[in-house]
mmCIF file of C-alpha atoms and ligand atoms in Angstrom:
data_model
loop_
_atom_site.group_PDB
_atom_site.id
_atom_site.type_symbol
_atom_site.label_atom_id
_atom_site.label_comp_id
_atom_site.label_asym_id
_atom_site.label_seq_id
_atom_site.Cartn_x
_atom_site.Cartn_y
_atom_site.Cartn_z
ATOM 1 C CA MET A 1 -0.092 0.038 -0.054
ATOM 2 C CA LYS A 2 1.561 3.447 -1.052
ATOM 3 C CA ILE A 3 0.625 6.189 1.348
ATOM 4 C CA LEU A 4 1.090 9.898 0.971
ATOM 5 C CA SER A 5 1.052 11.612 4.315
ATOM 6 C CA ILE A 6 0.842 15.238 5.520
ATOM 7 C CA GLU A 7 1.633 16.830 8.888
ATOM 8 C CA THR A 8 0.747 20.443 9.565
ATOM 9 C CA SER A 9 -0.260 20.409 13.214
ATOM 10 C CA CYS A 10 2.135 22.735 14.508
ATOM 11 C CA ASP A 11 5.510 24.444 13.218
ATOM 12 C CA GLU A 12 6.806 21.645 11.033
ATOM 13 C CA THR A 13 5.438 21.080 7.471
ATOM 14 C CA ALA A 14 5.852 17.523 6.367
ATOM 15 C CA VAL A 15 5.212 15.329 3.441
ATOM 16 C CA SER A 16 6.160 11.791 2.931
ATOM 17 C CA ILE A 17 5.482 8.773 0.480
ATOM 18 C CA VAL A 18 5.615 5.476 2.166
ATOM 19 C CA GLU A 19 5.061 2.040 0.937
ATOM 20 C CA ALA A 20 3.663 -0.258 3.738
ATOM 21 C CA GLU A 21 3.318 -3.956 3.878
ATOM 22 C CA GLY A 22 3.266 -7.083 6.448
ATOM 23 C CA GLY A 23 0.020 -6.034 8.340
ATOM 24 C CA ILE A 24 -0.388 -5.427 11.959
ATOM 25 C CA GLU A 25 1.839 -8.722 12.982
ATOM 26 C CA SER A 26 4.887 -7.437 11.175
ATOM 27 C CA PRO A 27 4.703 -4.107 9.529
ATOM 28 C CA SER A 28 7.447 -3.024 7.034
ATOM 29 C CA PHE A 29 7.740 0.317 5.666
ATOM 30 C CA LYS A 30 9.917 1.577 2.859
ATOM 31 C CA ILE A 31 10.263 5.334 2.419
ATOM 32 C CA LEU A 32 9.923 6.486 -1.020
ATOM 33 C CA GLY A 33 10.108 10.099 -0.243
ATOM 34 C CA ASN A 34 10.380 12.390 2.893
ATOM 35 C CA ALA A 35 10.648 16.189 2.995
ATOM 36 C CA LEU A 36 10.197 18.522 5.989
ATOM 37 C CA PHE A 37 10.591 22.230 6.463
ATOM 38 C CA SER A 38 10.785 23.419 9.988
ATOM 39 C CA GLN A 39 9.589 26.978 10.668
ATOM 40 C CA VAL A 40 11.311 27.342 13.824
ATOM 41 C CA ASN A 41 13.609 30.198 12.754
ATOM 42 C CA ARG A 42 10.521 31.960 11.587
ATOM 43 C CA HIS A 43 8.843 31.709 15.169
ATOM 44 C CA ARG A 44 11.833 32.412 17.179
ATOM 45 C CA GLU A 45 11.200 36.159 17.200
ATOM 46 C CA TYR A 46 7.848 35.452 18.803
ATOM 47 C CA GLY A 47 9.318 33.242 21.510
ATOM 48 C CA GLY A 48 6.912 30.418 20.635
ATOM 49 C CA VAL A 49 4.639 29.235 17.826
ATOM 50 C CA TYR A 50 2.455 32.169 16.173
ATOM 51 C CA PRO A 51 -0.268 30.135 14.816
ATOM 52 C CA MET A 52 -1.424 32.430 12.011
ATOM 53 C CA LEU A 53 2.351 32.603 10.929
ATOM 54 C CA ALA A 54 2.346 28.771 11.117
ATOM 55 C CA LYS A 55 -0.788 28.830 8.777
ATOM 56 C CA ARG A 56 0.819 31.037 6.294
ATOM 57 C CA GLU A 57 4.031 28.964 6.179
ATOM 58 C CA HIS A 58 2.360 25.665 5.737
ATOM 59 C CA ILE A 59 0.372 27.267 2.648
ATOM 60 C CA LYS A 60 3.623 28.178 1.145
ATOM 61 C CA ASN A 61 5.615 25.286 2.087
ATOM 62 C CA LEU A 62 3.236 22.220 1.152
ATOM 63 C CA PRO A 63 3.418 22.343 -2.873
ATOM 64 C CA PRO A 64 7.251 22.467 -2.878
ATOM 65 C CA LEU A 65 7.486 19.638 -0.353
ATOM 66 C CA LEU A 66 4.957 17.580 -2.338
ATOM 67 C CA ALA A 67 6.797 18.209 -5.694
ATOM 68 C CA SER A 68 9.820 17.166 -3.854
ATOM 69 C CA VAL A 69 8.508 13.849 -2.459
ATOM 70 C CA LEU A 70 6.932 13.027 -5.875
ATOM 71 C CA LYS A 71 10.216 13.351 -7.564
ATOM 72 C CA GLN A 72 12.188 11.394 -4.713
ATOM 73 C CA ALA A 73 9.509 8.548 -5.368
ATOM 74 C CA GLY A 74 10.259 8.875 -9.112
ATOM 75 C CA MET A 75 6.474 9.808 -9.698
ATOM 76 C CA ASP A 76 5.428 12.305 -12.430
ATOM 77 C CA LYS A 77 3.560 15.197 -10.712
ATOM 78 C CA THR A 78 1.795 15.866 -14.049
ATOM 79 C CA LYS A 79 -0.330 12.504 -13.836
ATOM 80 C CA ARG A 80 -1.990 10.894 -11.327
ATOM 81 C CA PRO A 81 0.671 9.228 -9.036
ATOM 82 C CA ASP A 82 0.873 5.477 -7.900
ATOM 83 C CA ILE A 83 -0.597 6.330 -4.435
ATOM 84 C CA ASP A 84 -3.354 4.228 -2.713
ATOM 85 C CA ILE A 85 -4.012 6.325 0.261
ATOM 86 C CA ILE A 86 -3.571 9.918 1.721
ATOM 87 C CA GLY A 87 -3.542 10.272 5.383
ATOM 88 C CA VAL A 88 -3.468 13.814 7.097
ATOM 89 C CA THR A 89 -3.124 14.869 10.634
ATOM 90 C CA SER A 90 -6.615 16.121 11.928
ATOM 91 C CA GLY A 91 -5.552 16.885 15.496
ATOM 92 C CA PRO A 92 -4.545 17.487 18.164
ATOM 93 C CA GLY A 93 -2.556 20.853 17.382
ATOM 94 C CA LEU A 94 -3.167 24.412 15.980
ATOM 95 C CA GLU A 95 -6.370 24.426 14.408
ATOM 96 C CA PRO A 96 -5.574 27.155 11.593
ATOM 97 C CA ALA A 97 -2.392 24.965 10.905
ATOM 98 C CA LEU A 98 -4.301 21.549 10.738
ATOM 99 C CA TRP A 99 -6.789 23.047 8.365
ATOM 100 C CA VAL A 100 -4.174 24.008 5.916
ATOM 101 C CA GLY A 101 -3.037 20.383 5.528
ATOM 102 C CA ILE A 102 -6.701 18.839 5.559
ATOM 103 C CA SER A 103 -7.606 21.091 2.707
ATOM 104 C CA PHE A 104 -4.309 20.333 0.738
ATOM 105 C CA ALA A 105 -5.018 16.664 1.387
ATOM 106 C CA GLU A 106 -8.618 16.794 0.382
ATOM 107 C CA ASN A 107 -7.888 18.790 -2.934
ATOM 108 C CA LEU A 108 -5.426 16.130 -3.806
ATOM 109 C CA ALA A 109 -7.691 13.376 -3.051
ATOM 110 C CA LYS A 110 -10.356 15.007 -5.323
ATOM 111 C CA LEU A 111 -7.862 15.680 -8.140
ATOM 112 C CA TRP A 112 -6.470 12.232 -8.048
ATOM 113 C CA ASP A 113 -9.503 10.300 -6.816
ATOM 114 C CA ILE A 114 -7.715 8.763 -3.974
ATOM 115 C CA PRO A 115 -9.327 8.330 -0.568
ATOM 116 C CA VAL A 116 -8.137 10.405 2.383
ATOM 117 C CA VAL A 117 -8.153 9.542 6.157
ATOM 118 C CA PRO A 118 -7.803 11.651 9.153
ATOM 119 C CA ILE A 119 -4.961 10.922 11.759
ATOM 120 C CA ASN A 120 -4.520 11.615 15.230
ATOM 121 C CA HIS A 121 -1.116 13.385 15.688
ATOM 122 C CA MET A 122 -0.563 11.356 19.162
ATOM 123 C CA GLU A 123 -1.166 8.015 17.504
ATOM 124 C CA GLY A 124 1.431 9.175 14.847
ATOM 125 C CA HIS A 125 3.873 9.673 17.746
ATOM 126 C CA ILE A 126 3.201 6.272 19.130
ATOM 127 C CA CYS A 127 3.858 4.847 15.480
ATOM 128 C CA SER A 128 7.188 6.866 15.237
ATOM 129 C CA VAL A 129 8.887 3.921 17.116
ATOM 130 C CA LEU A 130 8.204 1.618 14.300
ATOM 131 C CA ILE A 131 10.307 3.499 11.924
ATOM 132 C CA ASN A 132 14.034 2.572 11.793
ATOM 133 C CA GLU A 133 16.007 4.679 9.893
ATOM 134 C CA THR A 134 19.377 3.526 8.893
ATOM 135 C CA ASN A 135 20.631 6.143 6.639
ATOM 136 C CA GLU A 136 18.861 9.635 6.870
ATOM 137 C CA PHE A 137 20.120 10.605 3.589
ATOM 138 C CA SER A 138 19.832 7.622 1.497
ATOM 139 C CA ILE A 139 15.912 7.542 1.180
ATOM 140 C CA SER A 140 15.697 4.684 -1.117
ATOM 141 C CA ASN A 141 17.387 2.340 1.277
ATOM 142 C CA PHE A 142 15.182 2.840 4.101
ATOM 143 C CA GLN A 143 13.577 -0.418 5.122
ATOM 144 C CA PHE A 144 12.295 -1.289 8.506
ATOM 145 C CA SER A 145 10.241 -3.790 10.099
ATOM 146 C CA ASN A 146 9.016 -4.068 13.663
ATOM 147 C CA ARG A 147 6.606 -5.643 16.016
ATOM 148 C CA ILE A 148 5.111 -4.348 19.458
ATOM 149 C CA GLN A 149 4.354 -6.858 22.135
ATOM 150 C CA PHE A 150 1.048 -5.947 24.051
ATOM 151 C CA PRO A 151 -0.029 -4.789 26.522
ATOM 152 C CA ALA A 152 2.182 -1.740 26.023
ATOM 153 C CA LEU A 153 2.486 1.461 27.741
ATOM 154 C CA ALA A 154 3.274 4.547 25.820
ATOM 155 C CA LEU A 155 4.587 7.918 27.569
ATOM 156 C CA LEU A 156 4.019 10.636 25.041
ATOM 157 C CA ILE A 157 6.010 13.637 25.945
ATOM 158 C CA SER A 158 5.739 16.557 23.529
ATOM 159 C CA GLY A 159 5.304 20.381 23.305
ATOM 160 C CA GLY A 160 1.458 20.039 23.728
ATOM 161 C CA HIS A 161 1.236 16.758 25.555
ATOM 162 C CA THR A 162 2.263 14.564 28.599
ATOM 163 C CA GLU A 163 0.387 11.236 28.444
ATOM 164 C CA LEU A 164 0.422 7.911 29.776
ATOM 165 C CA VAL A 165 -1.266 5.678 27.389
ATOM 166 C CA SER A 166 -2.222 1.969 28.096
ATOM 167 C CA MET A 167 -2.252 0.161 24.760
ATOM 168 C CA LYS A 168 -4.185 -3.393 24.799
ATOM 169 C CA ASP A 169 -3.612 -3.446 21.132
ATOM 170 C CA TRP A 170 -3.404 -1.261 18.152
ATOM 171 C CA GLY A 171 -6.172 1.217 18.058
ATOM 172 C CA LYS A 172 -7.063 0.278 21.650
ATOM 173 C CA TYR A 173 -5.813 3.024 23.794
ATOM 174 C CA GLU A 174 -6.572 4.428 27.276
ATOM 175 C CA VAL A 175 -5.017 7.611 28.716
ATOM 176 C CA ILE A 176 -4.313 6.456 32.279
ATOM 177 C CA GLY A 177 -2.476 9.747 33.206
ATOM 178 C CA GLN A 178 -1.911 13.310 31.941
ATOM 179 C CA THR A 179 -0.782 16.620 32.846
ATOM 180 C CA CYS A 180 -3.001 18.811 34.859
ATOM 181 C CA ASP A 181 -1.387 21.761 33.441
ATOM 182 C CA ASP A 182 1.482 22.458 31.182
ATOM 183 C CA ALA A 183 3.018 19.949 28.906
ATOM 184 C CA VAL A 184 6.520 18.769 29.668
ATOM 185 C CA GLY A 185 7.930 20.143 26.461
ATOM 186 C CA GLU A 186 6.027 23.624 27.063
ATOM 187 C CA ALA A 187 7.814 23.590 30.617
ATOM 188 C CA PHE A 188 11.129 23.222 28.917
ATOM 189 C CA ASP A 189 10.191 26.139 26.543
ATOM 190 C CA LYS A 190 8.993 28.344 29.259
ATOM 191 C CA VAL A 191 12.032 27.774 31.555
ATOM 192 C CA ALA A 192 14.330 28.451 28.713
ATOM 193 C CA ARG A 193 12.599 31.652 28.089
ATOM 194 C CA MET A 194 13.027 32.819 31.636
ATOM 195 C CA LEU A 195 16.718 32.190 31.174
ATOM 196 C CA GLY A 196 16.849 34.266 28.150
ATOM 197 C CA LEU A 197 17.211 31.243 25.862
ATOM 198 C CA PRO A 198 15.784 31.153 22.358
ATOM 199 C CA TYR A 199 12.942 28.927 20.951
ATOM 200 C CA PRO A 200 12.474 26.064 21.117
ATOM 201 C CA GLY A 201 13.932 25.835 24.682
ATOM 202 C CA GLY A 202 14.133 21.923 25.092
ATOM 203 C CA PRO A 203 17.476 21.589 23.260
ATOM 204 C CA GLU A 204 18.824 24.723 24.916
ATOM 205 C CA ILE A 205 17.951 23.664 28.361
ATOM 206 C CA SER A 206 19.494 20.177 27.544
ATOM 207 C CA LYS A 207 22.779 21.737 26.448
ATOM 208 C CA LEU A 208 23.033 23.595 29.632
ATOM 209 C CA ALA A 209 22.167 20.814 31.808
ATOM 210 C CA GLU A 210 24.765 18.542 29.950
ATOM 211 C CA TYR A 211 27.527 21.149 30.610
ATOM 212 C CA ALA A 212 26.554 21.255 34.424
ATOM 213 C CA ARG A 213 27.078 17.433 34.435
ATOM 214 C CA GLU A 214 30.030 17.331 32.397
ATOM 215 C CA ASN A 215 31.822 19.759 34.477
ATOM 216 C CA ASN A 216 30.387 18.550 37.740
ATOM 217 C CA LEU A 217 29.306 21.852 38.881
ATOM 218 C CA PRO A 218 28.167 22.474 42.594
ATOM 219 C CA ARG A 219 24.653 21.651 43.004
ATOM 220 C CA VAL A 220 23.032 24.951 44.263
ATOM 221 C CA ALA A 221 19.410 25.137 42.910
ATOM 222 C CA LYS A 222 16.742 22.704 44.450
ATOM 223 C CA LEU A 223 13.261 22.304 42.721
ATOM 224 C CA PRO A 224 10.290 20.291 43.708
ATOM 225 C CA ARG A 225 9.296 17.050 42.004
ATOM 226 C CA PRO A 226 5.621 17.975 41.739
ATOM 227 C CA MET A 227 3.030 15.126 42.120
ATOM 228 C CA ILE A 228 5.701 12.427 42.303
ATOM 229 C CA HIS A 229 4.011 10.733 45.083
ATOM 230 C CA SER A 230 0.071 11.375 44.146
ATOM 231 C CA ASP A 231 -1.813 8.310 43.856
ATOM 232 C CA ASN A 232 -2.572 8.629 40.472
ATOM 233 C CA PHE A 233 -0.566 8.764 36.979
ATOM 234 C CA ASN A 234 -1.094 12.396 36.537
ATOM 235 C CA PHE A 235 1.454 14.976 36.031
ATOM 236 C CA SER A 236 1.890 18.717 36.852
ATOM 237 C CA PHE A 237 4.693 21.082 35.427
ATOM 238 C CA SER A 238 3.352 24.378 36.001
ATOM 239 C CA GLY A 239 4.599 24.344 39.687
ATOM 240 C CA LEU A 240 7.885 23.232 38.652
ATOM 241 C CA LYS A 241 8.292 26.155 36.041
ATOM 242 C CA THR A 242 6.777 28.500 38.724
ATOM 243 C CA ALA A 243 9.542 27.423 41.221
ATOM 244 C CA VAL A 244 12.091 28.281 38.657
ATOM 245 C CA LEU A 245 10.547 31.780 38.287
ATOM 246 C CA TYR A 246 10.792 32.270 42.161
ATOM 247 C CA TYR A 247 14.187 31.039 42.148
ATOM 248 C CA ILE A 248 15.314 33.613 39.500
ATOM 249 C CA ARG A 249 13.203 36.292 41.354
ATOM 250 C CA ASP A 250 14.650 35.593 45.061
ATOM 251 C CA LYS A 251 18.358 34.993 44.055
ATOM 252 C CA PHE A 252 18.858 37.156 40.937
ATOM 253 C CA ASN A 253 16.161 39.968 41.450
ATOM 254 C CA LYS A 254 13.932 38.642 38.830
ATOM 255 C CA ASP A 255 16.952 39.324 36.260
ATOM 256 C CA HIS A 256 18.473 36.185 34.390
ATOM 257 C CA THR A 257 21.137 38.510 32.939
ATOM 258 C CA LYS A 258 22.528 38.519 36.660
ATOM 259 C CA MET A 259 23.184 34.998 36.444
ATOM 260 C CA SER A 260 26.495 33.409 35.278
ATOM 261 C CA PHE A 261 26.560 30.820 32.783
ATOM 262 C CA GLU A 262 27.301 28.241 35.520
ATOM 263 C CA GLU A 263 24.326 29.528 37.497
ATOM 264 C CA LYS A 264 22.202 28.801 34.447
ATOM 265 C CA ALA A 265 23.590 25.475 33.879
ATOM 266 C CA ASP A 266 22.898 24.367 37.473
ATOM 267 C CA LEU A 267 19.414 25.605 37.314
ATOM 268 C CA ALA A 268 18.860 23.798 33.953
ATOM 269 C CA ARG A 269 20.255 20.500 35.282
ATOM 270 C CA GLU A 270 18.147 20.491 38.401
ATOM 271 C CA PHE A 271 15.061 21.299 36.048
ATOM 272 C CA GLU A 272 15.905 18.611 33.717
ATOM 273 C CA ASP A 273 16.404 16.273 36.770
ATOM 274 C CA ALA A 274 13.073 17.200 38.373
ATOM 275 C CA VAL A 275 11.311 16.441 35.116
ATOM 276 C CA VAL A 276 13.095 13.075 34.674
ATOM 277 C CA ASP A 277 12.565 11.890 38.261
ATOM 278 C CA VAL A 278 8.620 12.650 37.982
ATOM 279 C CA LEU A 279 8.530 10.941 34.435
ATOM 280 C CA LEU A 280 10.631 7.935 35.513
ATOM 281 C CA HIS A 281 8.504 7.440 38.915
ATOM 282 C CA LYS A 282 5.125 7.498 37.402
ATOM 283 C CA THR A 283 6.178 5.310 34.423
ATOM 284 C CA GLU A 284 7.847 2.799 36.533
ATOM 285 C CA ARG A 285 4.916 2.628 38.942
ATOM 286 C CA VAL A 286 2.605 1.761 35.865
ATOM 287 C CA ILE A 287 4.973 -0.971 34.902
ATOM 288 C CA LEU A 288 4.903 -2.572 38.461
ATOM 289 C CA GLU A 289 1.302 -2.457 38.620
ATOM 290 C CA THR A 290 0.649 -3.833 35.256
ATOM 291 C CA ASN A 291 2.118 -6.589 32.898
ATOM 292 C CA THR A 292 3.647 -4.039 30.557
ATOM 293 C CA LYS A 293 5.443 -5.821 27.571
ATOM 294 C CA THR A 294 6.696 -2.907 25.629
ATOM 295 C CA LEU A 295 7.433 0.746 26.805
ATOM 296 C CA ILE A 296 7.133 3.274 23.991
ATOM 297 C CA VAL A 297 8.424 6.750 24.778
ATOM 298 C CA ALA A 298 7.705 9.129 21.975
ATOM 299 C CA GLY A 299 7.090 12.830 21.338
ATOM 300 C CA GLY A 300 9.524 15.583 20.797
ATOM 301 C CA VAL A 301 10.951 15.717 24.474
ATOM 302 C CA ILE A 302 12.415 12.114 23.837
ATOM 303 C CA ALA A 303 15.056 13.857 21.771
ATOM 304 C CA ASN A 304 16.483 14.809 25.340
ATOM 305 C CA LYS A 305 19.838 12.790 26.010
ATOM 306 C CA LYS A 306 19.079 12.477 29.537
ATOM 307 C CA ILE A 307 15.399 11.447 29.348
ATOM 308 C CA ARG A 308 16.472 8.696 26.601
ATOM 309 C CA GLN A 309 19.367 7.579 28.816
ATOM 310 C CA THR A 310 17.021 7.259 31.852
ATOM 311 C CA PHE A 311 14.483 5.231 30.202
ATOM 312 C CA THR A 312 17.053 3.183 28.632
ATOM 313 C CA GLU A 313 18.567 2.311 32.206
ATOM 314 C CA LEU A 314 14.828 1.733 33.675
ATOM 315 C CA VAL A 315 14.319 -0.925 30.986
ATOM 316 C CA GLU A 316 17.506 -2.723 31.880
ATOM 317 C CA LYS A 317 16.069 -3.306 35.372
ATOM 318 C CA TYR A 318 13.288 -5.354 33.778
ATOM 319 C CA PRO A 319 14.602 -8.102 31.458
ATOM 320 C CA ASP A 320 11.241 -8.869 29.894
ATOM 321 C CA LEU A 321 10.306 -5.262 29.112
ATOM 322 C CA ILE A 322 11.193 -3.975 25.553
ATOM 323 C CA LEU A 323 11.855 -0.150 25.064
ATOM 324 C CA LYS A 324 10.815 1.494 22.004
ATOM 325 C CA ILE A 325 12.132 5.261 21.305
ATOM 326 C CA PRO A 326 12.236 6.917 17.959
ATOM 327 C CA THR A 327 15.334 8.201 16.452
ATOM 328 C CA ASN A 328 15.851 11.813 17.317
ATOM 329 C CA SER A 329 14.479 12.951 13.776
ATOM 330 C CA LEU A 330 11.418 11.081 14.337
ATOM 331 C CA ALA A 331 10.795 12.014 17.959
ATOM 332 C CA THR A 332 10.153 15.580 16.776
ATOM 333 C CA ASP A 333 7.060 16.236 14.414
ATOM 334 C CA ASN A 334 7.229 14.584 11.106
ATOM 335 C CA SER A 335 5.135 12.969 8.401
ATOM 336 C CA LEU A 336 6.669 9.509 8.481
ATOM 337 C CA MET A 337 4.849 8.680 11.758
ATOM 338 C CA ILE A 338 1.559 9.863 10.021
ATOM 339 C CA ALA A 339 2.067 7.336 7.277
ATOM 340 C CA ALA A 340 2.632 4.646 9.753
ATOM 341 C CA ALA A 341 -0.397 5.572 11.576
ATOM 342 C CA THR A 342 -2.409 5.860 8.470
ATOM 343 C CA TYR A 343 -1.413 2.112 7.392
ATOM 344 C CA PHE A 344 -2.538 0.917 10.921
ATOM 345 C CA ASN A 345 -5.953 2.651 10.754
ATOM 346 C CA VAL A 346 -6.712 1.322 7.169
ATOM 347 C CA ILE A 347 -5.381 -2.195 8.194
ATOM 348 C CA LEU A 348 -7.860 -2.238 11.301
ATOM 349 C CA ASN A 349 -10.803 -0.635 9.621
ATOM 350 C CA PRO A 350 -10.684 -0.955 5.949
ATOM 351 C CA LYS A 351 -14.081 0.765 5.684
ATOM 352 C CA ILE A 352 -12.753 4.132 6.192
ATOM 353 C CA LEU A 353 -11.838 3.981 2.599
ATOM 354 C CA ASP A 354 -15.463 3.782 1.683
ATOM 355 C CA GLU A 355 -16.689 6.163 4.502
ATOM 356 C CA GLN A 356 -15.322 9.500 2.887
ATOM 357 C CA THR A 357 -16.715 12.387 4.812
ATOM 358 C CA LYS A 358 -15.318 15.874 5.306
ATOM 359 C CA ILE A 359 -12.466 16.056 7.530
ATOM 360 C CA ILE A 360 -12.789 18.325 10.549
ATOM 361 C CA ALA A 361 -9.591 19.883 12.312
ATOM 362 C CA ASN A 362 -9.910 19.337 16.073
ATOM 363 C CA GLY A 363 -7.279 20.946 18.147
ATOM 364 C CA ASN A 364 -8.337 19.154 20.979
ATOM 365 C CA LEU A 365 -8.624 15.557 19.461
ATOM 366 C CA ARG A 366 -8.090 12.775 21.908
ATOM 367 C CA LEU A 367 -6.686 9.214 21.704
HETATM 368 O O1 LIG B 1 6.419 16.373 19.337
HETATM 369 P P1 LIG B 1 6.874 17.892 19.082
HETATM 370 O O2 LIG B 1 7.907 18.090 17.805
HETATM 371 O O3 LIG B 1 5.817 18.905 18.827
HETATM 372 C C1 LIG B 1 4.559 18.681 19.522
HETATM 373 O O4 LIG B 1 3.671 17.609 19.077
HETATM 374 O O5 LIG B 1 4.278 19.440 20.477
HETATM 375 O O6 LIG B 1 7.777 18.289 20.466
HETATM 376 C C2 LIG B 1 8.353 19.615 20.427
HETATM 377 C C3 LIG B 1 8.674 20.061 21.920
HETATM 378 C C4 LIG B 1 9.173 21.240 22.195
HETATM 379 O O7 LIG B 1 8.675 21.735 23.428
HETATM 380 C C5 LIG B 1 10.635 21.174 22.323
HETATM 381 O O8 LIG B 1 11.239 22.189 23.245
HETATM 382 C C6 LIG B 1 10.800 19.731 22.902
HETATM 383 O O9 LIG B 1 9.931 19.069 22.286
HETATM 384 N N1 LIG B 1 12.100 19.303 22.730
HETATM 385 C C7 LIG B 1 13.115 19.000 23.666
HETATM 386 C C8 LIG B 1 14.263 18.452 23.157
HETATM 387 N N2 LIG B 1 14.126 18.665 21.675
HETATM 388 C C9 LIG B 1 12.839 18.862 21.545
HETATM 389 N N3 LIG B 1 12.743 18.976 24.931
HETATM 390 C C10 LIG B 1 13.898 18.791 25.898
HETATM 391 N N4 LIG B 1 15.091 18.433 25.331
HETATM 392 C C11 LIG B 1 15.404 18.281 24.073
HETATM 393 N N5 LIG B 1 16.533 17.801 23.549
HETATM 394 ZN ZN1 LIG B 2 4.035 16.109 18.062
#
């Protein structure tokens, strides 16, 4: 099955053409074309994603990205391409941005007479772990094959979400824990802003924290681990962010420019450690209380080195537990994960191909 996938939920415009086979049991995907344009440089001056700018950028970027993937796949853009289905992210995300991808997908579907299906971005993040990139630059050589043992547990950590999802099977998801306020990536970005670091703040905080660890800087800053011992699987990161704000207010008179590089690095390390402690503790509790066979950790924040390392170490303690983490480029938003999710949606419910109804963007779409 050849799939054209489109992702425009936030500030990454992405289009892929993927050939999928093997069904649910042993899915295998071959990447025929893949193109992504990150708008981060455009949004940096706003200190975060500016939805109307994201919308305009997606409108501008989609046609050349489509032309690029068709070319990579050796398909003639003047003819109906050899594509069986189009998958497009319909939520969650920024609605003005989502609508651009949906309209684009529906226009192509009409033009080429190909069915189009809506895809949940979070299911896309889960599916990102099925993609095994061997060589990012040699697209035609991409081949990957994978299988998830159920029951599985997915920890989804991104700019908009922090969720623990119990998975009985593909398509059978139950959110058993989530953030009560800020998402973990959002907290990274807000703390970075408090330290005068550019958007997106996650990688910046991570670099500072690594410096503090490598140079064994004295541990001065102390932050709370919100909700770590609460008797549920929910999270809260806004209190942690406020604790950082108070630390800068009380110690540096609200002015991050009064902080030395080392003081910022110490605070970044403590913040990262606090996030890691909470994520690890809650996830391990679910593992202990259930018979989880596979742990999936996905979403942009798993690009974080310390978090990747922590979960790798956790799984070493449980010999029967398999860990699935996407590569860094598949951790942050992309359209390959949307192609993989499209495949599962079609395999599980082939009727969706006949039930072509107008797709609606839903910024708050749930799993
Ligand atoms: O999944 P994603 O690309 O977009 C959403 O669906 O939200 O996640 C983006 C988030 C941003 O908050 C970004 O700061 C964070 O992932 N992020 C990181 C790192 N790389 C990206 N957070 C911590 N450490 C990183 N290395
Ligand atoms: Zn995402």
